[in-house]
C-alpha positions as a LaTeX table, in Angstrom:
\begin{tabular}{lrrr}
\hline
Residue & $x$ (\AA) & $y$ (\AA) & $z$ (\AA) \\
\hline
Unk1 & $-13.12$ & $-1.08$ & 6.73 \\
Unk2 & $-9.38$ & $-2.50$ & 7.98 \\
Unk3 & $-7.24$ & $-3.19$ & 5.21 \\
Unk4 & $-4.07$ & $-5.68$ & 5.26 \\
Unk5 & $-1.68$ & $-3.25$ & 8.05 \\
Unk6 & $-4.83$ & $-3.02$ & 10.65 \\
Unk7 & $-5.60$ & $-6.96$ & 9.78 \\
Unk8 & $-2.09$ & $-7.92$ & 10.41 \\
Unk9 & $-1.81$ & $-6.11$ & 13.32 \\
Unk10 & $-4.86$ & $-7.74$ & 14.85 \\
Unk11 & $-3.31$ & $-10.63$ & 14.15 \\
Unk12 & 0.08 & $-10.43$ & 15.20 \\
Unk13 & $-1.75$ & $-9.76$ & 18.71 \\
Unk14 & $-3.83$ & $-12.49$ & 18.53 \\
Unk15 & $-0.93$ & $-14.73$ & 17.56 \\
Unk16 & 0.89 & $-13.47$ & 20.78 \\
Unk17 & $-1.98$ & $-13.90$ & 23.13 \\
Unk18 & $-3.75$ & $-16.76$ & 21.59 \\
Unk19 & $-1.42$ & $-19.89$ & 20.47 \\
Unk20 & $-1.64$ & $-22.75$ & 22.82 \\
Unk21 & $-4.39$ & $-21.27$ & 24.43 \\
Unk22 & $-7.59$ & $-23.80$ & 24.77 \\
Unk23 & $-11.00$ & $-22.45$ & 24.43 \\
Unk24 & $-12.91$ & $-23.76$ & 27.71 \\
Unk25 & $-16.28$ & $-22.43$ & 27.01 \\
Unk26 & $-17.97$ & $-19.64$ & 24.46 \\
Unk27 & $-20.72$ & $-17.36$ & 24.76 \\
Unk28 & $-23.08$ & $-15.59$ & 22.04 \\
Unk29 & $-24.67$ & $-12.33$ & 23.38 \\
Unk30 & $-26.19$ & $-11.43$ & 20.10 \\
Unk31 & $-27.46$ & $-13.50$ & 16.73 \\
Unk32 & $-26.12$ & $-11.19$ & 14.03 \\
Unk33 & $-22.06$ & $-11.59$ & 15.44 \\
Unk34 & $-22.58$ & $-15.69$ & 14.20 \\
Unk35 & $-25.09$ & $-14.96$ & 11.00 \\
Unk36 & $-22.44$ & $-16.51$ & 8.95 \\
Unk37 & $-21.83$ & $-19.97$ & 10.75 \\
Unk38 & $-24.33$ & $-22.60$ & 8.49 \\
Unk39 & $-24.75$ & $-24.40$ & 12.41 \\
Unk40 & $-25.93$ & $-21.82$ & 14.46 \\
Unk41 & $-25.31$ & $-21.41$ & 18.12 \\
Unk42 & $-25.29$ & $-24.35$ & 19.54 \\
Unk43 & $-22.77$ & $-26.27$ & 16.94 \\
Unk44 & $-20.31$ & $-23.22$ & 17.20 \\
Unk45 & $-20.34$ & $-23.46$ & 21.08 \\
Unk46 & $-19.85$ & $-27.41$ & 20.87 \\
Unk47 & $-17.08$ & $-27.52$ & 17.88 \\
Unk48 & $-15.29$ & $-24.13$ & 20.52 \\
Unk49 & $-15.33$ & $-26.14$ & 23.62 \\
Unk50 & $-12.02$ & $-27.85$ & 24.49 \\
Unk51 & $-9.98$ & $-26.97$ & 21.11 \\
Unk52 & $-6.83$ & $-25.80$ & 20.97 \\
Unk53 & $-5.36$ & $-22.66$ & 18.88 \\
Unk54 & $-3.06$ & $-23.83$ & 16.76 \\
Unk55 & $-2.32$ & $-20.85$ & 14.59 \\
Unk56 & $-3.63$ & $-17.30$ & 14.15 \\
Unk57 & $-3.63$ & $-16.48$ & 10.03 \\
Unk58 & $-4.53$ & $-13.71$ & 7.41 \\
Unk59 & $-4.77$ & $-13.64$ & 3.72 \\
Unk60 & $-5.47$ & $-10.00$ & 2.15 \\
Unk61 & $-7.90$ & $-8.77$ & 4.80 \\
Unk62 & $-9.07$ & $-12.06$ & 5.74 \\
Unk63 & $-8.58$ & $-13.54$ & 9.16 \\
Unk64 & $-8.94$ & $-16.81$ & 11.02 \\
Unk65 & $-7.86$ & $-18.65$ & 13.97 \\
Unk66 & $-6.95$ & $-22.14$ & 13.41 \\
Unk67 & $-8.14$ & $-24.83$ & 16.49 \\
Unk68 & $-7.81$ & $-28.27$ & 16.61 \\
Unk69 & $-8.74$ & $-31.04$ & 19.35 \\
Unk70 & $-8.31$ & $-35.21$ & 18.70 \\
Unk71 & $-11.16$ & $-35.60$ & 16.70 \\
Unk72 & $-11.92$ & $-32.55$ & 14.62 \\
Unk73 & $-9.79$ & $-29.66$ & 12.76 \\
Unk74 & $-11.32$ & $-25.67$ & 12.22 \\
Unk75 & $-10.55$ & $-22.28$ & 11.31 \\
Unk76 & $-12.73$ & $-19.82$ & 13.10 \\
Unk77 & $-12.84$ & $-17.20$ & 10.25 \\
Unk78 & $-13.40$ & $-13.26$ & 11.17 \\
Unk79 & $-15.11$ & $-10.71$ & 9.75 \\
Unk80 & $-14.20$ & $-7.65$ & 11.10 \\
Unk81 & $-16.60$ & $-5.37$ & 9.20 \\
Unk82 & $-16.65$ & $-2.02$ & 9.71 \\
Unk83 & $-16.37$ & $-1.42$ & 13.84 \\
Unk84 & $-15.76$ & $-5.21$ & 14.43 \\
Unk85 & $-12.90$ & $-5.16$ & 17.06 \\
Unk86 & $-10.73$ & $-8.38$ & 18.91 \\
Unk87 & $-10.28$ & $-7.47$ & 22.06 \\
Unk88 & $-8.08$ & $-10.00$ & 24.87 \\
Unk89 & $-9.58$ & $-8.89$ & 28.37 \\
Unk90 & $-9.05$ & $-10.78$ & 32.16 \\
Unk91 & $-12.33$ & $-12.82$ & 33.16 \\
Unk92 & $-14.12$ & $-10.86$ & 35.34 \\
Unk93 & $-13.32$ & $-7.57$ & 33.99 \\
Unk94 & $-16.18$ & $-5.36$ & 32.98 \\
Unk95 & $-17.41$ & $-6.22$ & 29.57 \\
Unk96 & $-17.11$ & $-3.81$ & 26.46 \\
Unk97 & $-19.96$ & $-1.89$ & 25.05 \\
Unk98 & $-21.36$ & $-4.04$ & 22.33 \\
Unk99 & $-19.59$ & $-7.15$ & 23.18 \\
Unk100 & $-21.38$ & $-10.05$ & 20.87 \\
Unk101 & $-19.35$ & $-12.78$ & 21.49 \\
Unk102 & $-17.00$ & $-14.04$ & 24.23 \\
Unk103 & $-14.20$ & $-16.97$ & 24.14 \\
Unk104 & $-13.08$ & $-17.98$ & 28.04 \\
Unk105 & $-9.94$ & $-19.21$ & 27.32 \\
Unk106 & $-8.10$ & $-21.76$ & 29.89 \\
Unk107 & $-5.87$ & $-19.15$ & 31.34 \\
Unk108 & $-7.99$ & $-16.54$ & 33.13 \\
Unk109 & $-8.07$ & $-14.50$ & 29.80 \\
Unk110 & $-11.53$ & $-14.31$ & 27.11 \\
Unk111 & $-11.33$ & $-13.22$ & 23.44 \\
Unk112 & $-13.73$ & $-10.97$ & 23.37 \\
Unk113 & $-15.74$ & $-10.10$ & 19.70 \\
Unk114 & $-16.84$ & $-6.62$ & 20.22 \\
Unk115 & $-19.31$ & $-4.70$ & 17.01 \\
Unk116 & $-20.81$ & $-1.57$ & 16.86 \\
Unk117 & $-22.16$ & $-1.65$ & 13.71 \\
Unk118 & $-22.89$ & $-5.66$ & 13.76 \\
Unk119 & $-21.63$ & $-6.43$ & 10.01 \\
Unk120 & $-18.82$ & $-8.54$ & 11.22 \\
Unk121 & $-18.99$ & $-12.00$ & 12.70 \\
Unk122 & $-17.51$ & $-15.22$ & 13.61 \\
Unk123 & $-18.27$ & $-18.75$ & 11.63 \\
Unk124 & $-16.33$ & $-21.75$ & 11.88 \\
Unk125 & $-15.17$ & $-23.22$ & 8.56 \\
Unk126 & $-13.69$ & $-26.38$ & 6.69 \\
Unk127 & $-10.52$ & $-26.20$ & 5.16 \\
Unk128 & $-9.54$ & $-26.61$ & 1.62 \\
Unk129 & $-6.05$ & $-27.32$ & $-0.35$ \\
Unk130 & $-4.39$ & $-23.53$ & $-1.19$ \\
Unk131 & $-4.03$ & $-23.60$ & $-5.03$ \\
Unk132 & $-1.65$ & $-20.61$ & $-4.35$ \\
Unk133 & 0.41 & $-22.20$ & $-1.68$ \\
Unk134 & 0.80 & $-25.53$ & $-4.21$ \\
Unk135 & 3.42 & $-23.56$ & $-6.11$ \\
Unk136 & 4.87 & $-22.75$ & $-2.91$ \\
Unk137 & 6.14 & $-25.11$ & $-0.73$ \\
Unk138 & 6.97 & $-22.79$ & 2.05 \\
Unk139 & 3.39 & $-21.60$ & 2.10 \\
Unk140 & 0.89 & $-23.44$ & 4.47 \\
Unk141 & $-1.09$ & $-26.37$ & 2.93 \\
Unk142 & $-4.86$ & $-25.01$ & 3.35 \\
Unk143 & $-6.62$ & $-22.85$ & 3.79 \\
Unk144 & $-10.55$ & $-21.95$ & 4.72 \\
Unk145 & $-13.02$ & $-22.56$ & 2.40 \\
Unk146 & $-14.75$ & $-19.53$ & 2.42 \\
Unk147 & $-10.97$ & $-17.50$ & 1.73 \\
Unk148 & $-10.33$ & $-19.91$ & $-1.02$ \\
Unk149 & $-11.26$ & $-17.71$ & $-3.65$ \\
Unk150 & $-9.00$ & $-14.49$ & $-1.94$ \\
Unk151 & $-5.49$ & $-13.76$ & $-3.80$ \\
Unk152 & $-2.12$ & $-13.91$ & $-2.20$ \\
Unk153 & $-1.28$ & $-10.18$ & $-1.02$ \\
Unk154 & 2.43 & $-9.18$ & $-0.81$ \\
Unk155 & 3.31 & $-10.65$ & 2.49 \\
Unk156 & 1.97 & $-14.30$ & 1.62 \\
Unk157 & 4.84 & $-16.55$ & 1.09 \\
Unk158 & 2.82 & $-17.83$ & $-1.94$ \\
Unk159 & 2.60 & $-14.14$ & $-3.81$ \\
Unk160 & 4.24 & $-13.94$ & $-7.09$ \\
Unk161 & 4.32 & $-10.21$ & $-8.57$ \\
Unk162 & 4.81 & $-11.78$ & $-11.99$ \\
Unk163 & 1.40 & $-13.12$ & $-11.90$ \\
Unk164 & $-0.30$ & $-10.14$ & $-10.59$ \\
Unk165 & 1.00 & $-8.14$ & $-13.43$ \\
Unk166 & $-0.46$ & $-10.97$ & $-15.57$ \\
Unk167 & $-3.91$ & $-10.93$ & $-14.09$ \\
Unk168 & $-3.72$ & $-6.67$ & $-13.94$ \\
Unk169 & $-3.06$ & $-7.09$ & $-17.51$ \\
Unk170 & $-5.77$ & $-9.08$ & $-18.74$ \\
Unk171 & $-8.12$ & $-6.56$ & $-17.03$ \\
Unk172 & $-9.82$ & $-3.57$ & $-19.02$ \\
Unk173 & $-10.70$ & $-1.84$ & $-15.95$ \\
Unk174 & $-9.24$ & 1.57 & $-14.09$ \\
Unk175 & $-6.17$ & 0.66 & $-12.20$ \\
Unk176 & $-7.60$ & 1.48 & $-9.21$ \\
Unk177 & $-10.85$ & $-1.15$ & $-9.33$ \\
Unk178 & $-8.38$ & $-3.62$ & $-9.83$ \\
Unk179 & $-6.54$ & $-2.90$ & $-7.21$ \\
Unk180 & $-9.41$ & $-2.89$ & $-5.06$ \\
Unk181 & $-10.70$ & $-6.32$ & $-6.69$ \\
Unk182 & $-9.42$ & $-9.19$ & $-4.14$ \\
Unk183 & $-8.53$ & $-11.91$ & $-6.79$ \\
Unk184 & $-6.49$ & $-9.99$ & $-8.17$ \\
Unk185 & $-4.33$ & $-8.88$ & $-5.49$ \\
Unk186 & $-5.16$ & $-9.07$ & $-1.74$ \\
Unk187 & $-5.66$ & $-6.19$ & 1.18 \\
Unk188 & $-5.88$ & $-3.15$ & $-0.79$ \\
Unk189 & $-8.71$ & $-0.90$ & 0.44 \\
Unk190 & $-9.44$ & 2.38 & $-0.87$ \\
Unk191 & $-6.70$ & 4.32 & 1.69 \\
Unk192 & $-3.60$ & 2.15 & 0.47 \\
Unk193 & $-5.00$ & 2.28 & $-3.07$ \\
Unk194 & $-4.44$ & 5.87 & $-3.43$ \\
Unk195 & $-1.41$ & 5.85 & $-1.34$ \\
Unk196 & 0.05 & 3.08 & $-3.55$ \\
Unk197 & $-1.29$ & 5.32 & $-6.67$ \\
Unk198 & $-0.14$ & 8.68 & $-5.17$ \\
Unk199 & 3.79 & 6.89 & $-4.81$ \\
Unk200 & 3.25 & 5.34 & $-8.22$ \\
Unk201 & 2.21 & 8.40 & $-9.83$ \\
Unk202 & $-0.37$ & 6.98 & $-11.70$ \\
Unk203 & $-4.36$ & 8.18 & $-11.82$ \\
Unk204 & $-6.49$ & 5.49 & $-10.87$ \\
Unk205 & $-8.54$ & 5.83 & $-13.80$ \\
Unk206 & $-6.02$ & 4.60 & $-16.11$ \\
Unk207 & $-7.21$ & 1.53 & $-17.48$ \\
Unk208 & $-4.89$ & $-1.46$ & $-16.27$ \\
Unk209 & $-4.31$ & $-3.32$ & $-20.16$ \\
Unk210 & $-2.58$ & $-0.09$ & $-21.22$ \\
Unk211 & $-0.29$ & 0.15 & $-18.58$ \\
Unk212 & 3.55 & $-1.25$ & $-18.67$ \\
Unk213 & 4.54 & $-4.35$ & $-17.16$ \\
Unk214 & 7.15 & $-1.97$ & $-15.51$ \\
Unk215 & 5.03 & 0.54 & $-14.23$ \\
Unk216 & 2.96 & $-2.19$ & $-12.74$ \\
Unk217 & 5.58 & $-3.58$ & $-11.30$ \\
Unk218 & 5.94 & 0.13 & $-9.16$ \\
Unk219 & 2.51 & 0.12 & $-8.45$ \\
Unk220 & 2.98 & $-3.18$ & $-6.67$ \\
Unk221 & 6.36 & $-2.37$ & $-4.95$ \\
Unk222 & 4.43 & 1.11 & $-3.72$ \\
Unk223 & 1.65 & $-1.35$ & $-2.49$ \\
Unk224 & 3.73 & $-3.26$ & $-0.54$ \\
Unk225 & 5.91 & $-0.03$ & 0.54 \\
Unk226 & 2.84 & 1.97 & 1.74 \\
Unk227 & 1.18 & $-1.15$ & 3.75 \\
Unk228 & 4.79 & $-1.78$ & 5.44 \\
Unk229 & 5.16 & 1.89 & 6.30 \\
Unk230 & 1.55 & 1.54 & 7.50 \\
Unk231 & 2.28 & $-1.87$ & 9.71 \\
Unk232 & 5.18 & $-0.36$ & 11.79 \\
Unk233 & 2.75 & 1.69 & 12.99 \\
Unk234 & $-0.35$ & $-0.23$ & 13.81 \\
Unk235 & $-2.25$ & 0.86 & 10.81 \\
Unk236 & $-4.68$ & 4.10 & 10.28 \\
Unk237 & $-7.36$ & 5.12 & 12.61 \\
Unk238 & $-9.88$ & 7.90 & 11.37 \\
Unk239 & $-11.80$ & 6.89 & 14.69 \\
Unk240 & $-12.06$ & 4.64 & 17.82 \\
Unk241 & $-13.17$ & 1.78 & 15.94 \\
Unk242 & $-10.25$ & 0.59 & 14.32 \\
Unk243 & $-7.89$ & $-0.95$ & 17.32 \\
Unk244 & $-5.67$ & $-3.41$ & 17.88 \\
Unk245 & $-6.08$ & $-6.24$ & 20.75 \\
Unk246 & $-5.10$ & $-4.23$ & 23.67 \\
Unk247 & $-7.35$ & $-1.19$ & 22.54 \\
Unk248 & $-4.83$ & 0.79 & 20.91 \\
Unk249 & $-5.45$ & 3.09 & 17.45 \\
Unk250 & $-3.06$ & 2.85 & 14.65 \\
Unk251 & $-0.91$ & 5.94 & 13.86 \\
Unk252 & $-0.03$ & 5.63 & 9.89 \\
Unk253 & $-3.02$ & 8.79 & 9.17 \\
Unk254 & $-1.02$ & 11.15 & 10.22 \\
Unk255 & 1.74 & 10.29 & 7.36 \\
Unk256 & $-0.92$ & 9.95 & 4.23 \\
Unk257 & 0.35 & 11.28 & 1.01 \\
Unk258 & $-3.04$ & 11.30 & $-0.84$ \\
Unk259 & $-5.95$ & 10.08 & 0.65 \\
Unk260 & $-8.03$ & 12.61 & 2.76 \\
Unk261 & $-5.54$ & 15.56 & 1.27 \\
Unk262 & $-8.17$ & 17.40 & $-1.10$ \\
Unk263 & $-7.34$ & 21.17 & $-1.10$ \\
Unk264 & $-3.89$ & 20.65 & 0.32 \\
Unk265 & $-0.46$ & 20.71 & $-1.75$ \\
Unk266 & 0.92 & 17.85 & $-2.87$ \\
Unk267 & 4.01 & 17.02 & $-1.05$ \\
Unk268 & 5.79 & 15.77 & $-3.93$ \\
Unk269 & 5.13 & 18.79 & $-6.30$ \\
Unk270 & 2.71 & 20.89 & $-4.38$ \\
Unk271 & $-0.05$ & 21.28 & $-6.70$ \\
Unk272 & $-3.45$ & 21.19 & $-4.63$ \\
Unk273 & $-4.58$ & 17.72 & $-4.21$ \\
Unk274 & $-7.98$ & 17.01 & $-5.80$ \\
Unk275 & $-10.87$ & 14.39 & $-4.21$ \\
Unk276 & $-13.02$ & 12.52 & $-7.53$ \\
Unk277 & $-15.98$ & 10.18 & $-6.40$ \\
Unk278 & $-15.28$ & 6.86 & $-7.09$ \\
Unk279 & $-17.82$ & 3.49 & $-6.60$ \\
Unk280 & $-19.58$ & 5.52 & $-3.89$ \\
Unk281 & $-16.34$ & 6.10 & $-1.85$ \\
Unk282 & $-13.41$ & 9.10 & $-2.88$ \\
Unk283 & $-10.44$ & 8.80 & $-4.44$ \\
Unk284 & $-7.01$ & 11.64 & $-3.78$ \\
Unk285 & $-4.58$ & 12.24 & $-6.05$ \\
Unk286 & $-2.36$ & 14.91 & $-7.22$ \\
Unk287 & $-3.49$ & 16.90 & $-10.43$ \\
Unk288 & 0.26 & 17.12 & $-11.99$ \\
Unk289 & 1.59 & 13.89 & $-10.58$ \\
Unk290 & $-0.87$ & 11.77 & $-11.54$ \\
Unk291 & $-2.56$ & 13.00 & $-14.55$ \\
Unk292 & $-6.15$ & 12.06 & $-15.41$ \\
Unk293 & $-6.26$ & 9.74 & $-18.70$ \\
Unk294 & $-8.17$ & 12.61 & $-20.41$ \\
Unk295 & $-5.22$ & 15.21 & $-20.15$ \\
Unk296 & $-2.71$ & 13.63 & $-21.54$ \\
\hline
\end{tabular}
């Protein structure tokens, strides 16, 4: 699934491509992309038609498109999924395999919402006040109602490290589930997790109320670190699924410290990287760098 770089990168292209652009007329090709939108077809076709982007945003790995006409404000919120891709293609040009929803646009151009796997989808939501952004003024005002509950990750304006330490804190949990756990801390997935561990050099079993305000501290700063290194380069692609909105794969794989490394040396100390299950997924760490709670 794309974490926070991939997002972001999406976005940035959207943003590009997207702002000022009006939405003349939408098209669902199949049920599943708009599962999520409480309306169904038709009122996501009618609130589309004639609106105007206003914005393209992200929190964590949460994305929406804010549109607006005179009468009536929305964020169309994104799922990406696992395959879901946001592709900007000329009218008239040959669609994608497993296209599910197209946006004609009012300059020749569609947004086009293409799925494999069909877990992502498209639903048009309210917005709500952003408690987070309320302690920061140079945060936007709102925010959708359905990302309301989704912490600030490191790039918000509204993030405050002191109060993710705070929250990691009051957890008695492994490090890494907490990282992973999205009101805590936004846009980690399971790559940057063990990268962020990995640079950190703590095991991701460690449980988070024993560990130092300081250390935490790292752990965030090699968050943030890992998904900047990661954004300069589009993000990581394993596969074709993951592109940006021109069709491109991200490039930040071939630079992973940890994850996807089992059996290879560690480049820090080169002791042979080790893979542990972990909530049906793996984690990758380094045996001497980051020992296990139960060898120390």
């Amino acid at each position: 699934m794309p974490e926070l770089p991939e997002v972001e990168t999406v976005r940035i292209g959207l943003e590009t491509h997207l702002v000022g652009r009006v939405v003349a007329s939408t098209e669902v090709l199949h049920p599943r992309a708009i599962r999520r939108h409480l309306g169904g077809e038709p009122d996501l076709i009618g609130r589309l038609a004639g609106k105007q982007v206003t914005g393209v945003r992200r929190r964590g790995k949460y994305l929406w498109i804010d549109l607006a006409d005179s009468a009536d404000r929305a964020a169309l919120v994104v799922h990406l999924g696992m395959s879901g891709q946001m592709l900007i293609a000329r009218t008239g040009t040959p669609d994608h395999t497993h296209l599910r929803v197209r946006a004609v646009l009012d300059d020749e151009n569609e947004l086009r919402f293409v799925d494999q796997r069909t877990f992502g989808g498209w639903h048009l939501d309210d917005y709500t006040p952003d408690v987070y952004a309320l302690e920061n003024a140079a945060a936007p005002a709102d925010i959708p109602m359905s990302v309301a509950h989704i912490a600030t990750d490191p790039f918000d304006p509204a993030f405050d490290s002191g109060r993710v330490v705070d929250r990691m804190r009051a957890k008695h949990s492994e490090i890494k589930r907490v990282l992973l756990d999205q009101t805590v801390i936004s846009g980690v997935g399971n790559i940057y997790a063990d990268e962020a561990l990995w640079r950190a050099r703590l095991h991701g079993a460690r449980i988070a109320e024993t560990i130092s305000r300081k250390k935490l501290r790292e752990l965030i700063d090699a968050v943030t670190e890992v998904m900047a290194s990661a954004l300069k380069v589009g993000g990581t692609s394993f596969d074709a699924l993951y592109v940006n909105v021109n069709g491109q794969s991200g490039y930040f794989e071939r630079s992973l410290n940890a994850y996807g490394r089992a059996g290879e040396p560690c480049r820090r100390c080169g002791a042979i990287m080790r893979r542990e299950q972990f909530m049906n997924r793996s984690s990758f760490f380094c045996p001497r760098c980051q020992r296990p709670p139960s060898a120390r």
